[in-house]
Coordinates of C-alpha atoms in Angstrom, one line a residue:
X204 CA 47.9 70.7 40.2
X205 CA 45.1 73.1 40.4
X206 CA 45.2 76.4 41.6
X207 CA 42.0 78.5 41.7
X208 CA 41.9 82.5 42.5
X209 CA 39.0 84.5 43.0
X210 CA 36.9 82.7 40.3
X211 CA 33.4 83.4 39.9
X212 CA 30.6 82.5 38.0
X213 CA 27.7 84.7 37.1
X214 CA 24.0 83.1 35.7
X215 CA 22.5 86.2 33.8
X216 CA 19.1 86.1 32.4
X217 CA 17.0 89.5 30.9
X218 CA 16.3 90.1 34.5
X219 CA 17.5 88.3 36.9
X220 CA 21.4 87.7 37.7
X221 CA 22.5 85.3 40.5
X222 CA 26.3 84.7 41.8
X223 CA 26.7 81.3 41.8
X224 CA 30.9 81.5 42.7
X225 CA 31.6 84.8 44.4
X226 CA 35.6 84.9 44.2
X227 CA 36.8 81.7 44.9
X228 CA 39.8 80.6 45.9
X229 CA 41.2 77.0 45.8
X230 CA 44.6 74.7 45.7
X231 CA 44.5 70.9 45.2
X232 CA 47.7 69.2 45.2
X233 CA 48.7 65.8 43.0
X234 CA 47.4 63.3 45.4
X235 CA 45.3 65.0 47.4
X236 CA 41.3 63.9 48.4
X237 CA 39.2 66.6 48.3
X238 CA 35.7 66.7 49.4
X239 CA 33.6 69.5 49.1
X240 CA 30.1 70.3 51.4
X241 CA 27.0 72.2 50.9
X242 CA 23.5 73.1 50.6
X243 CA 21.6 72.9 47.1
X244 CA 22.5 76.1 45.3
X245 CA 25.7 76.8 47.4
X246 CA 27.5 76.5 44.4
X247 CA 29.5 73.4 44.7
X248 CA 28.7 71.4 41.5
X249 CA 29.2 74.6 39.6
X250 CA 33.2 74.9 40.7
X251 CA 33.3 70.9 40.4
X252 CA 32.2 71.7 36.4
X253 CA 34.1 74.4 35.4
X254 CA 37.2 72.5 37.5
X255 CA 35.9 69.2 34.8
X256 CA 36.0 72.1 32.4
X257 CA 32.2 71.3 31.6
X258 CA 31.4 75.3 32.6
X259 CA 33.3 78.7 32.2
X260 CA 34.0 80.8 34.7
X261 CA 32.7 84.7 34.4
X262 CA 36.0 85.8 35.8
X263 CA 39.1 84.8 38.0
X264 CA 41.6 82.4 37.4
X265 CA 42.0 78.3 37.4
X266 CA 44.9 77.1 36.4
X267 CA 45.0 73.4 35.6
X268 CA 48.8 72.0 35.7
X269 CA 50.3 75.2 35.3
X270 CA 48.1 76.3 32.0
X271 CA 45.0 79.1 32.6
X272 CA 41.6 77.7 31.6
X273 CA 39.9 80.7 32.2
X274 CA 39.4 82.2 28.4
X275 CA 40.9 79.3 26.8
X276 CA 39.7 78.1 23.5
X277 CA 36.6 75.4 23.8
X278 CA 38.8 73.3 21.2
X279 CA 41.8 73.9 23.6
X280 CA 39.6 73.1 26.8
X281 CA 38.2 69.6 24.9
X282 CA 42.1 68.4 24.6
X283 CA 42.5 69.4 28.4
X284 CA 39.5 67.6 29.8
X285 CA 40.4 64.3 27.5
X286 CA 43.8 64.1 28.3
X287 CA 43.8 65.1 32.1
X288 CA 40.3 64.4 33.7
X289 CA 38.0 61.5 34.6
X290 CA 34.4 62.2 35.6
X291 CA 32.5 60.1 38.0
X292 CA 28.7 61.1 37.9
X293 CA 25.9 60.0 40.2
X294 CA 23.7 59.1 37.4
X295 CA 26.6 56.6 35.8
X296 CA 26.3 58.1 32.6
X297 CA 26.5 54.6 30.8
X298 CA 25.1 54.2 27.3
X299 CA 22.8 51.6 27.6
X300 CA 22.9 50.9 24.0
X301 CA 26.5 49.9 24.5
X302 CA 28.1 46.8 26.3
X303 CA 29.8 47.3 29.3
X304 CA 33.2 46.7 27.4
X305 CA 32.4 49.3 24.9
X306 CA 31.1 51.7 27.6
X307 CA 35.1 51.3 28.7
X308 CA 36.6 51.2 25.8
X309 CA 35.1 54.9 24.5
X310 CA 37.2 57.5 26.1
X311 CA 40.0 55.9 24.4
X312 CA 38.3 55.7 20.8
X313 CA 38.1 59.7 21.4
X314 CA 41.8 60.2 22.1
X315 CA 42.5 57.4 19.3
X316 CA 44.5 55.2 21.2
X317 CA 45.4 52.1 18.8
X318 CA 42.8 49.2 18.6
X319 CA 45.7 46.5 19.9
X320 CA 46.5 49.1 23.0
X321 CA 42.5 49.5 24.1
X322 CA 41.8 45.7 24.3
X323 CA 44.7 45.6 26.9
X324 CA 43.7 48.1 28.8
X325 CA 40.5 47.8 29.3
X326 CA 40.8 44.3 30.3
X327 CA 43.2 45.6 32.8
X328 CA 41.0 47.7 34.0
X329 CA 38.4 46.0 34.5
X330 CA 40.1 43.2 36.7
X331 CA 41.6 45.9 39.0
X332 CA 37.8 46.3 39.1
X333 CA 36.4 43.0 39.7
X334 CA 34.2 43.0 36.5
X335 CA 35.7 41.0 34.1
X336 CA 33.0 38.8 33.8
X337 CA 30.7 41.5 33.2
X338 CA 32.4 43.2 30.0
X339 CA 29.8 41.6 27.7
X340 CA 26.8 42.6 29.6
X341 CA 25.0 46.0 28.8
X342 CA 24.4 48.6 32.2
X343 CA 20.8 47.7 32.7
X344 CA 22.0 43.8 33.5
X345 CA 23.7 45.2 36.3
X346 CA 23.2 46.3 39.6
X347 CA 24.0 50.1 40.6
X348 CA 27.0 49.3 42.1
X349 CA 28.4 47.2 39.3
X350 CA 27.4 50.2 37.0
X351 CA 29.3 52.6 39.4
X352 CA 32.0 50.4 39.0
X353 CA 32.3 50.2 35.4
X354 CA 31.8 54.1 35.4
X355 CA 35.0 54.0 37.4
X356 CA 36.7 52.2 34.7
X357 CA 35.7 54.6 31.9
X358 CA 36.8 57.4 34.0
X359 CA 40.1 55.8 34.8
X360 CA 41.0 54.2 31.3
X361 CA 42.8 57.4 29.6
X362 CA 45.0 57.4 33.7
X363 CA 43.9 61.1 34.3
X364 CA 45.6 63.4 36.3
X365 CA 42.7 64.0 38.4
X366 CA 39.6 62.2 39.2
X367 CA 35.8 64.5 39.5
X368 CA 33.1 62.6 41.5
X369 CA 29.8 64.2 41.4
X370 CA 27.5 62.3 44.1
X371 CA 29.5 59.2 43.1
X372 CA 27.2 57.3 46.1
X373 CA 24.1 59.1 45.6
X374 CA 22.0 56.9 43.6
X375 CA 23.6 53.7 45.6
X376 CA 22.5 51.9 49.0
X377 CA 24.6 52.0 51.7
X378 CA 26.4 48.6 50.7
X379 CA 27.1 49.4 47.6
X380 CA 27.6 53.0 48.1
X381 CA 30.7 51.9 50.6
X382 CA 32.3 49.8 48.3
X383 CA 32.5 53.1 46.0
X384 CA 34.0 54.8 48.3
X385 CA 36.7 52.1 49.3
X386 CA 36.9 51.5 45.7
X387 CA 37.8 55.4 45.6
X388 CA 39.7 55.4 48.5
X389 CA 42.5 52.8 47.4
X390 CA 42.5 55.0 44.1
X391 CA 43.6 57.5 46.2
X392 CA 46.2 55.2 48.4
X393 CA 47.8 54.1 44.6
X394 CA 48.6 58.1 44.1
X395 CA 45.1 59.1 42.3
X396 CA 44.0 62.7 42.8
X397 CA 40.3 63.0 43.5
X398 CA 38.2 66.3 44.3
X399 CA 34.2 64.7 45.4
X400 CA 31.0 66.5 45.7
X401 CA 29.1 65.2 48.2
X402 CA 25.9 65.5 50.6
X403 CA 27.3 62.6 52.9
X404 CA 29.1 63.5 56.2
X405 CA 30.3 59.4 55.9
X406 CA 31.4 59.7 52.3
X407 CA 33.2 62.9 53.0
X408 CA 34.8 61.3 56.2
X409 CA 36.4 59.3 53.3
X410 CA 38.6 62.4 51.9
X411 CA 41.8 64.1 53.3
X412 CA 40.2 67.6 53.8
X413 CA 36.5 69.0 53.5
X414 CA 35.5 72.3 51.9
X415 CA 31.4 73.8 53.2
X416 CA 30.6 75.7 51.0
X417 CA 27.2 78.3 50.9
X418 CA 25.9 80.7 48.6
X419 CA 29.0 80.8 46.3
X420 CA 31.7 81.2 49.0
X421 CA 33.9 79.0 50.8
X422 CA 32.6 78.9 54.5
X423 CA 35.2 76.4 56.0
X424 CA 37.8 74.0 55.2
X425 CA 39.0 71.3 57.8
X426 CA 40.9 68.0 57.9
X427 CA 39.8 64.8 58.4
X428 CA 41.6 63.5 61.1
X429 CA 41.7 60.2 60.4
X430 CA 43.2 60.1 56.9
X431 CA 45.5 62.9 58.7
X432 CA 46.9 60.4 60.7
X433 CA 47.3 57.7 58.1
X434 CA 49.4 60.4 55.9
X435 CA 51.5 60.8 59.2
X436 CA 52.1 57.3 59.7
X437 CA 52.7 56.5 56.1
X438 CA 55.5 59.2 55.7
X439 CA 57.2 58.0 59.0

């Protein structure tokens, strides 16, 4: 699904010009649950955002189902990231302006998706959810877990290919920040690709395999032994 080789990233200013991706190289598979590890600055939101196709790369190659992104038109890159990835940020990202429904319902507005399809879906979604009964509230009625929780749903509602969580717990106490990652966890069970940026050691324990990474580079990569053994038991 995505294949990364020697990708880097270069910040230039007038004098000062920093690495931030020194030749990566990368493959997630469709249905794999990637979590990647690392100190501020080590480079990891900056390969989760060019992966969300938020950033460009200075060089390399990322190939997103088959088709490079590296060099690839911005209008090109904008029909990519609509139809084939849902973002999960730490801060929610909801429009407070907006009802929860509405919050939902927007991704599909942008890839104009017929008025009679969206009501249906995003009622669907959000009883998968478990807030249904929140759809006419707005985010700031709502608790930080419900507002995670409806962030899911917005990221979900177009069913991308692959699923971006930036700090997805972050901003969440350790209840609520659990039932995220349950919540992402059974996304995964139900065949949902998901790559997760994280600074928790529990959340990562969450994910198939966990990358460290440190100034730019990958350090390390190791399976989780647990969700190791669940894949083993599944396929026998």
């Amino acid at each position: 699904m995505i294949n990364i080789n020697k990708l880097s990233k270069i910040f230039r200013t007038e004098e000062v010009e920093t690495k931030a991706l020194s030749e990566i190289s990368l493959t997630i598979n469709e249905g794999d649950f990637v979590s990647i590890m690392g100190p501020s600055g080590s480079g990891k939101s900056t390969l989760l955002n060019i992966i969300g196709l938020l950033d460009s790369a200075s060089g390399g190659s990322y190939k997103l189902l088959g088709q490079e992104m590296v060099g690839l038109k911005e209008k090109l890159k904008s029909k990519a990231r609509k139809e084939n990835i849902g973002f999960i940020f730490q801060n929610f990202n909801l429009i407070d302006e907006l009802s929860v429904y509405d919050n939902i319902e927007l991704p599909l507005i942008y890839n104009n998706v017929p008025l009679s399809q969206r009501k249906k879906k995003v009622d669907d979604i959000a009883s998968i959810l478990g807030i249904s009964h929140r759809l006419k509230h707005f985010p700031q009625q709502l608790s930080g877990g419900q507002q995670q929780r409806v962030a899911v749903a917005r990221a979900l509602i177009n069913d991308p290919k692959i699923i971006l969580a930036d700090e997805p717990t972050g901003n969440l106490d350790s209840k609520n920040g659990n039932e995220v990652m349950e919540l992402l966890t059974d996304l995964h069970a139900s065949g949902s690709t998901i790559l997760m940026v994280t600074h928790s050691d529990y959340d990562a324990s969450f994910s198939q395999k966990t990358i460290l990474m440190k100034d730019g580079i990958i350090l390390s990569e190791k399976l989780n032994h647990k969700n190791v053994d669940v894949l083993v038991t599944a396929k026998n």
